[in-house]
Amino acid sequence: MRVILNPKHESHAPPGEVENGAVIPCYESPGRLTAIRTALEAAGGYTFEEPPVAADETIAAIHDPAYIAYLRETSAELRRARGSTPKVQWPSVFPYGPNPRAAGNRALRGQFCFDTYTPILGGTFAAALGGASAAVQAAELVVSATEQRVYVMTRPPGHHAERDRCGGYCYFNNCALAAERFAKASKVAVLDLDVHHANGTQHIFYDRADVLTVSVHGDPAGLYPFFSGYADETGTGPGLGCNANILLPPGTGPKEYRPALSMAVETVARFQPAFLVLAFGADTHEADPIGGFKLPTGFYREMGLAVRELGLPTAIVQEGGYSLEAIGGCVAEFLAGLR
């Protein structure tokens, strides 16, 4: 299987947060991809390559140009920082609506973000663009029938990023960019198997009939992102009926996950798409520090086999998974089931 990797992901290495005087390392670290690549190289049968850089207009098909410019300019400003000037910007002020008087990147930092722990560093834009480029390239390979399935090995993740806001460690929505490329050719489904709801992907495609979005995730009543991901969110306008959220309780194990996954696969099959974007998160693993599910490593192969039954040309995009000890094995097992 071909693996398209993000060559710039290490340029985004968020600092830890200080809590009660102690520094807590950021879970979304470069070590995540190191662990995945080590596992895939040990398994064998994978080739790794870098993508060409996606054009600005490709990113702008999904993300607001003002938001793209904000990420680019803020990253550049932070790279130029000297002396005691902070090298990272944390969102801290969130206007209720448009704020035309805001001037400068610091004044706008909360206008383009919806949480307080998605920082921007000097290398954030490059890392986000690298992931977007990898997702678009994977879709190109699948559309051209060069490959049936391509895996996008990238971080930071993307499925929480909305059209004009970052959040949940996400900056550009890699899955949405891959889906947009597929949609130029035919109908596409996005199946998200991360423990957290794909609010960004839902937000971007909520009123479209040519893109089905299906997310299997922990109940947002008690899990990030909290404000979306409920069962009654089914789309609007032309997209009514083209969004499905399948909720699961804390402590979900294989017994509870199997019927939810079957329901998701059946929903995709009924839509009869020509292509599939598969957002894969290993944060459903029993060892994940923030997920709350109880899936063992071996179960991920079964998950991959279930999705493989759809027989669709697929771009698999890496999302969450924050146990450095578990993530590599999860990815290797999942892809083994898909192959």
CSV table of C-alpha atoms in Angstrom, one decimal:
chain,number,residue,atom,x,y,z
A,1,MET,CA,0.0,0.0,0.0
A,2,ARG,CA,1.2,3.5,-0.8
A,3,VAL,CA,1.6,5.8,2.1
A,4,ILE,CA,1.6,9.6,1.5
A,5,LEU,CA,3.3,11.3,4.4
A,6,ASN,CA,3.3,14.8,5.7
A,7,PRO,CA,7.0,15.9,5.3
A,8,LYS,CA,6.5,19.0,7.4
A,9,HIS,CA,4.6,17.6,10.4
A,10,GLU,CA,7.6,17.9,12.8
A,11,SER,CA,7.5,21.7,12.3
A,12,HIS,CA,4.4,21.8,14.5
A,13,ALA,CA,5.4,20.5,17.9
A,14,PRO,CA,3.0,22.1,20.5
A,15,PRO,CA,4.4,22.9,23.9
A,16,GLY,CA,3.0,21.3,27.0
A,17,GLU,CA,0.4,23.1,29.2
A,18,VAL,CA,1.1,24.2,32.7
A,19,GLU,CA,-1.4,22.8,35.3
A,20,ASN,CA,-0.9,23.3,39.0
A,21,GLY,CA,2.7,24.2,38.4
A,22,ALA,CA,3.5,21.1,36.4
A,23,VAL,CA,4.0,20.9,32.7
A,24,ILE,CA,1.7,18.4,31.0
A,25,PRO,CA,3.1,17.3,27.6
A,26,CYS,CA,0.8,17.8,24.6
A,27,TYR,CA,-0.7,14.5,23.4
A,28,GLU,CA,-0.6,15.6,19.8
A,29,SER,CA,3.1,15.2,19.3
A,30,PRO,CA,5.5,14.3,16.4
A,31,GLY,CA,6.1,11.0,18.1
A,32,ARG,CA,2.7,9.8,16.9
A,33,LEU,CA,4.0,9.5,13.3
A,34,THR,CA,7.3,8.0,14.4
A,35,ALA,CA,5.4,5.2,16.1
A,36,ILE,CA,3.1,4.6,13.1
A,37,ARG,CA,6.0,4.5,10.6
A,38,THR,CA,8.0,2.2,12.8
A,39,ALA,CA,5.0,-0.2,13.0
A,40,LEU,CA,4.3,-0.1,9.2
A,41,GLU,CA,8.0,-0.7,8.3
A,42,ALA,CA,8.0,-3.7,10.6
A,43,ALA,CA,4.9,-5.1,9.0
A,44,GLY,CA,6.2,-4.6,5.5
A,45,GLY,CA,4.4,-4.0,2.2
A,46,TYR,CA,4.3,-0.2,2.5
A,47,THR,CA,6.0,2.5,0.4
A,48,PHE,CA,6.4,6.0,1.7
A,49,GLU,CA,6.4,9.1,-0.4
A,50,GLU,CA,5.9,12.9,-0.1
A,51,PRO,CA,3.2,14.8,-1.9
A,52,PRO,CA,3.5,17.9,-4.2
A,53,VAL,CA,2.3,21.0,-2.4
A,54,ALA,CA,-1.4,21.7,-2.9
A,55,ALA,CA,-2.3,24.9,-4.6
A,56,ASP,CA,-3.9,27.8,-2.6
A,57,GLU,CA,-7.1,27.5,-4.6
A,58,THR,CA,-7.4,23.8,-3.6
A,59,ILE,CA,-7.3,24.7,0.1
A,60,ALA,CA,-9.7,27.6,-0.5
A,61,ALA,CA,-12.3,25.3,-2.0
A,62,ILE,CA,-12.8,24.1,1.6
A,63,HIS,CA,-11.4,26.9,3.9
A,64,ASP,CA,-12.2,30.6,4.0
A,65,PRO,CA,-9.4,32.6,2.4
A,66,ALA,CA,-9.3,35.0,5.4
A,67,TYR,CA,-8.7,32.0,7.7
A,68,ILE,CA,-6.0,30.6,5.4
A,69,ALA,CA,-4.3,34.0,5.4
A,70,TYR,CA,-4.5,34.2,9.2
A,71,LEU,CA,-2.8,30.8,9.7
A,72,ARG,CA,-0.1,31.7,7.1
A,73,GLU,CA,0.6,35.2,8.5
A,74,THR,CA,0.5,34.2,12.2
A,75,SER,CA,3.0,31.4,11.6
A,76,ALA,CA,5.2,33.8,9.7
A,77,GLU,CA,5.0,36.4,12.5
A,78,LEU,CA,6.0,33.7,15.1
A,79,ARG,CA,8.9,32.6,13.0
A,80,ARG,CA,10.2,36.2,13.1
A,81,ALA,CA,9.8,36.5,16.9
A,82,ARG,CA,12.9,37.4,18.7
A,83,GLY,CA,14.0,37.8,22.3
A,84,SER,CA,11.3,37.6,24.9
A,85,THR,CA,8.5,37.7,22.3
A,86,PRO,CA,6.3,34.6,22.7
A,87,LYS,CA,7.0,31.9,20.0
A,88,VAL,CA,3.4,30.5,20.3
A,89,GLN,CA,-0.1,31.9,20.3
A,90,TRP,CA,-2.8,30.4,22.3
A,91,PRO,CA,-6.4,31.4,21.5
A,92,SER,CA,-7.7,33.4,24.4
A,93,VAL,CA,-10.4,35.9,23.3
A,94,PHE,CA,-13.5,34.7,21.4
A,95,PRO,CA,-15.7,37.4,19.9
A,96,TYR,CA,-19.4,36.6,19.7
A,97,GLY,CA,-19.6,37.8,16.1
A,98,PRO,CA,-17.7,39.5,13.3
A,99,ASN,CA,-15.2,42.1,14.7
A,100,PRO,CA,-14.2,44.4,11.9
A,101,ARG,CA,-12.2,46.6,14.3
A,102,ALA,CA,-9.8,43.7,15.2
A,103,ALA,CA,-6.4,44.4,13.8
A,104,GLY,CA,-3.3,42.2,13.9
A,105,ASN,CA,-3.0,38.5,14.4
A,106,ARG,CA,-3.1,38.6,18.2
A,107,ALA,CA,-6.5,40.4,18.2
A,108,LEU,CA,-7.9,37.8,15.8
A,109,ARG,CA,-6.6,34.7,17.5
A,110,GLY,CA,-10.0,33.7,19.0
A,111,GLN,CA,-12.0,34.7,15.9
A,112,PHE,CA,-10.5,31.8,13.9
A,113,CYS,CA,-10.6,29.2,16.7
A,114,PHE,CA,-13.2,27.5,18.9
A,115,ASP,CA,-11.2,26.2,21.8
A,116,THR,CA,-8.3,27.2,24.0
A,117,TYR,CA,-5.8,24.5,23.3
A,118,THR,CA,-5.1,24.6,19.6
A,119,PRO,CA,-2.0,26.8,19.5
A,120,ILE,CA,-0.3,28.3,16.5
A,121,LEU,CA,3.5,28.1,16.2
A,122,GLY,CA,6.0,29.2,13.6
A,123,GLY,CA,5.7,25.9,11.8
A,124,THR,CA,1.9,25.3,12.1
A,125,PHE,CA,1.0,26.6,8.7
A,126,ALA,CA,3.7,24.4,7.0
A,127,ALA,CA,2.5,21.3,8.9
A,128,ALA,CA,-1.1,22.0,8.1
A,129,LEU,CA,-0.4,22.5,4.4
A,130,GLY,CA,1.7,19.4,4.4
A,131,GLY,CA,-1.2,17.3,5.7
A,132,ALA,CA,-3.6,18.9,3.3
A,133,SER,CA,-1.2,18.2,0.4
A,134,ALA,CA,-0.9,14.6,1.4
A,135,ALA,CA,-4.7,14.1,1.5
A,136,VAL,CA,-5.2,15.7,-1.9
A,137,GLN,CA,-2.5,13.6,-3.4
A,138,ALA,CA,-4.0,10.4,-2.0
A,139,ALA,CA,-7.3,11.4,-3.6
A,140,GLU,CA,-5.6,12.1,-6.9
A,141,LEU,CA,-4.0,8.7,-6.9
A,142,VAL,CA,-7.3,7.0,-6.2
A,143,VAL,CA,-9.4,9.0,-8.7
A,144,SER,CA,-6.9,8.2,-11.4
A,145,ALA,CA,-7.3,4.5,-10.6
A,146,THR,CA,-3.5,4.3,-9.9
A,147,GLU,CA,-4.3,2.9,-6.5
A,148,GLN,CA,-7.4,1.3,-4.9
A,149,ARG,CA,-6.5,2.4,-1.4
A,150,VAL,CA,-4.0,5.0,-0.2
A,151,TYR,CA,-3.1,5.8,3.4
A,152,VAL,CA,-2.3,9.4,4.5
A,153,MET,CA,0.1,9.4,7.4
A,154,THR,CA,-0.2,12.9,8.8
A,155,ARG,CA,-0.5,15.1,11.8
A,156,PRO,CA,-1.8,17.4,13.1
A,157,PRO,CA,-5.2,15.8,12.5
A,158,GLY,CA,-7.9,17.6,10.6
A,159,HIS,CA,-11.5,16.5,11.2
A,160,HIS,CA,-12.3,19.2,13.8
A,161,ALA,CA,-11.2,22.0,11.5
A,162,GLU,CA,-14.2,23.9,10.2
A,163,ARG,CA,-14.4,26.2,7.2
A,164,ASP,CA,-13.0,29.2,9.0
A,165,ARG,CA,-11.9,27.9,12.5
A,166,CYS,CA,-9.3,25.6,13.9
A,167,GLY,CA,-9.8,23.6,17.1
A,168,GLY,CA,-9.3,20.1,18.6
A,169,TYR,CA,-5.6,20.2,17.5
A,170,CYS,CA,-6.8,20.6,13.8
A,171,TYR,CA,-6.0,23.4,11.3
A,172,PHE,CA,-6.9,22.2,7.8
A,173,ASN,CA,-9.5,19.5,7.3
A,174,ASN,CA,-7.6,16.9,5.4
A,175,CYS,CA,-10.6,14.5,5.0
A,176,ALA,CA,-12.8,17.3,3.6
A,177,LEU,CA,-10.1,18.2,1.1
A,178,ALA,CA,-9.8,14.6,-0.1
A,179,ALA,CA,-13.6,14.4,-0.3
A,180,GLU,CA,-13.8,17.6,-2.3
A,181,ARG,CA,-11.4,16.2,-4.8
A,182,PHE,CA,-13.4,13.0,-5.1
A,183,ALA,CA,-16.7,15.0,-5.4
A,184,LYS,CA,-15.4,16.6,-8.6
A,185,ALA,CA,-15.6,13.1,-10.1
A,186,SER,CA,-18.6,11.5,-8.4
A,187,LYS,CA,-20.5,11.0,-5.2
A,188,VAL,CA,-18.3,10.4,-2.1
A,189,ALA,CA,-18.9,9.2,1.5
A,190,VAL,CA,-16.8,10.2,4.5
A,191,LEU,CA,-16.7,7.6,7.2
A,192,ASP,CA,-15.1,8.8,10.4
A,193,LEU,CA,-14.0,6.2,13.0
A,194,ASP,CA,-12.3,8.5,15.5
A,195,VAL,CA,-13.6,8.5,19.1
A,196,HIS,CA,-14.5,12.2,18.7
A,197,HIS,CA,-17.2,13.6,16.5
A,198,ALA,CA,-16.0,15.0,13.1
A,199,ASN,CA,-17.6,18.4,13.7
A,200,GLY,CA,-15.5,20.1,11.0
A,201,THR,CA,-16.3,17.6,8.3
A,202,GLN,CA,-20.0,17.7,9.2
A,203,HIS,CA,-19.9,21.6,9.2
A,204,ILE,CA,-18.3,21.8,5.8
A,205,PHE,CA,-20.7,19.4,4.0
A,206,TYR,CA,-23.9,19.8,6.0
A,207,ASP,CA,-25.9,21.2,3.2
A,208,ARG,CA,-24.6,19.1,0.3
A,209,ALA,CA,-26.2,16.1,-1.3
A,210,ASP,CA,-23.1,14.8,-3.1
A,211,VAL,CA,-21.1,14.1,0.1
A,212,LEU,CA,-22.4,11.7,2.8
A,213,THR,CA,-20.8,12.2,6.2
A,214,VAL,CA,-21.0,9.3,8.8
A,215,SER,CA,-19.3,9.5,12.1
A,216,VAL,CA,-19.1,6.8,14.8
A,217,HIS,CA,-18.0,8.4,18.1
A,218,GLY,CA,-18.4,8.8,21.8
A,219,ASP,CA,-21.5,10.6,23.0
A,220,PRO,CA,-20.7,14.3,22.8
A,221,ALA,CA,-22.8,14.9,25.9
A,222,GLY,CA,-19.7,14.0,27.8
A,223,LEU,CA,-16.9,14.1,25.2
A,224,TYR,CA,-15.2,16.6,23.0
A,225,PRO,CA,-16.4,18.6,21.0
A,226,PHE,CA,-19.6,18.6,23.1
A,227,PHE,CA,-21.5,21.1,20.8
A,228,SER,CA,-22.1,18.8,17.8
A,229,GLY,CA,-22.3,15.1,16.9
A,230,TYR,CA,-25.8,14.3,18.1
A,231,ALA,CA,-28.2,11.8,16.4
A,232,ASP,CA,-30.7,14.4,15.3
A,233,GLU,CA,-28.1,16.3,13.1
A,234,THR,CA,-29.0,14.9,9.7
A,235,GLY,CA,-28.1,17.7,7.3
A,236,THR,CA,-30.0,20.7,5.9
A,237,GLY,CA,-31.4,21.9,2.6
A,238,PRO,CA,-30.1,19.7,-0.3
A,239,GLY,CA,-28.0,17.8,2.3
A,240,LEU,CA,-30.9,16.7,4.5
A,241,GLY,CA,-30.4,13.0,5.2
A,242,CYS,CA,-26.7,13.1,4.1
A,243,ASN,CA,-25.3,13.3,7.6
A,244,ALA,CA,-25.4,10.5,10.2
A,245,ASN,CA,-24.0,10.4,13.7
A,246,ILE,CA,-23.8,7.1,15.6
A,247,LEU,CA,-23.2,7.7,19.3
A,248,LEU,CA,-21.6,5.2,21.7
A,249,PRO,CA,-21.2,5.4,25.5
A,250,PRO,CA,-18.0,5.7,27.5
A,251,GLY,CA,-16.3,2.3,28.0
A,252,THR,CA,-17.4,1.0,24.6
A,253,GLY,CA,-15.7,-2.3,23.7
A,254,PRO,CA,-15.9,-4.6,20.7
A,255,LYS,CA,-19.4,-5.9,21.6
A,256,GLU,CA,-20.9,-2.4,21.5
A,257,TYR,CA,-18.8,-1.2,18.6
A,258,ARG,CA,-19.6,-4.0,16.1
A,259,PRO,CA,-23.3,-3.1,15.6
A,260,ALA,CA,-22.5,0.6,15.3
A,261,LEU,CA,-19.8,0.0,12.7
A,262,SER,CA,-22.2,-2.3,10.8
A,263,MET,CA,-24.8,0.5,10.8
A,264,ALA,CA,-22.3,3.0,9.5
A,265,VAL,CA,-21.1,0.7,6.7
A,266,GLU,CA,-24.7,0.0,5.7
A,267,THR,CA,-25.4,3.7,5.7
A,268,VAL,CA,-22.5,4.2,3.3
A,269,ALA,CA,-23.6,1.3,1.1
A,270,ARG,CA,-27.1,2.7,0.7
A,271,PHE,CA,-25.7,6.0,-0.5
A,272,GLN,CA,-23.9,4.2,-3.3
A,273,PRO,CA,-20.8,6.5,-3.5
A,274,ALA,CA,-18.1,6.0,-6.0
A,275,PHE,CA,-15.4,6.9,-3.5
A,276,LEU,CA,-14.7,6.7,0.3
A,277,VAL,CA,-12.7,8.9,2.6
A,278,LEU,CA,-12.0,7.0,5.8
A,279,ALA,CA,-11.0,9.1,8.8
A,280,PHE,CA,-9.2,6.7,11.1
A,281,GLY,CA,-8.5,7.5,14.8
A,282,ALA,CA,-6.7,5.2,17.1
A,283,ASP,CA,-8.1,7.1,20.1
A,284,THR,CA,-10.8,4.4,20.5
A,285,HIS,CA,-8.0,2.1,21.9
A,286,GLU,CA,-8.3,0.9,25.5
A,287,ALA,CA,-4.9,2.6,26.3
A,288,ASP,CA,-5.7,6.0,24.8
A,289,PRO,CA,-5.3,8.7,27.5
A,290,ILE,CA,-8.3,10.8,26.3
A,291,GLY,CA,-10.7,8.6,24.5
A,292,GLY,CA,-12.6,6.5,27.0
A,293,PHE,CA,-13.3,3.5,24.7
A,294,LYS,CA,-12.0,-0.1,25.4
A,295,LEU,CA,-11.0,-1.5,22.0
A,296,PRO,CA,-8.0,-3.8,22.0
A,297,THR,CA,-5.3,-3.7,19.3
A,298,GLY,CA,-6.4,-6.9,17.6
A,299,PHE,CA,-10.0,-5.5,17.0
A,300,TYR,CA,-8.7,-3.0,14.5
A,301,ARG,CA,-8.1,-5.6,11.9
A,302,GLU,CA,-11.7,-6.6,12.2
A,303,MET,CA,-12.7,-3.0,11.7
A,304,GLY,CA,-10.6,-2.8,8.6
A,305,LEU,CA,-12.2,-5.9,7.2
A,306,ALA,CA,-15.7,-4.6,7.8
A,307,VAL,CA,-14.9,-1.4,5.8
A,308,ARG,CA,-13.2,-3.4,3.1
A,309,GLU,CA,-16.5,-5.1,2.3
A,310,LEU,CA,-17.7,-1.9,0.8
A,311,GLY,CA,-15.2,-2.4,-2.0
A,312,LEU,CA,-14.8,1.3,-2.6
A,313,PRO,CA,-11.7,3.2,-3.8
A,314,THR,CA,-10.5,4.7,-0.6
A,315,ALA,CA,-8.3,7.4,0.9
A,316,ILE,CA,-7.5,6.6,4.5
A,317,VAL,CA,-6.6,9.7,6.5
A,318,GLN,CA,-5.0,9.5,10.0
A,319,GLU,CA,-6.8,11.5,12.7
A,320,GLY,CA,-6.5,10.9,16.4
A,321,GLY,CA,-4.7,8.3,18.6
A,322,TYR,CA,-2.6,9.6,21.5
A,323,SER,CA,-1.0,6.6,23.1
A,324,LEU,CA,2.5,6.3,21.6
A,325,GLU,CA,2.6,2.7,22.8
A,326,ALA,CA,-0.6,1.7,21.0
A,327,ILE,CA,-1.1,3.9,17.9
A,328,GLY,CA,1.4,2.1,15.7
A,329,GLY,CA,-0.1,-1.3,16.3
A,330,CYS,CA,-3.6,0.0,15.8
A,331,VAL,CA,-2.8,1.5,12.4
A,332,ALA,CA,-0.9,-1.6,11.3
A,333,GLU,CA,-3.8,-3.9,12.2
A,334,PHE,CA,-6.5,-1.6,10.7
A,335,LEU,CA,-4.6,-1.3,7.4
A,336,ALA,CA,-3.9,-5.0,7.3
A,337,GLY,CA,-7.7,-5.6,7.4
A,338,LEU,CA,-8.2,-3.1,4.6
A,339,ARG,CA,-5.6,-4.5,2.3
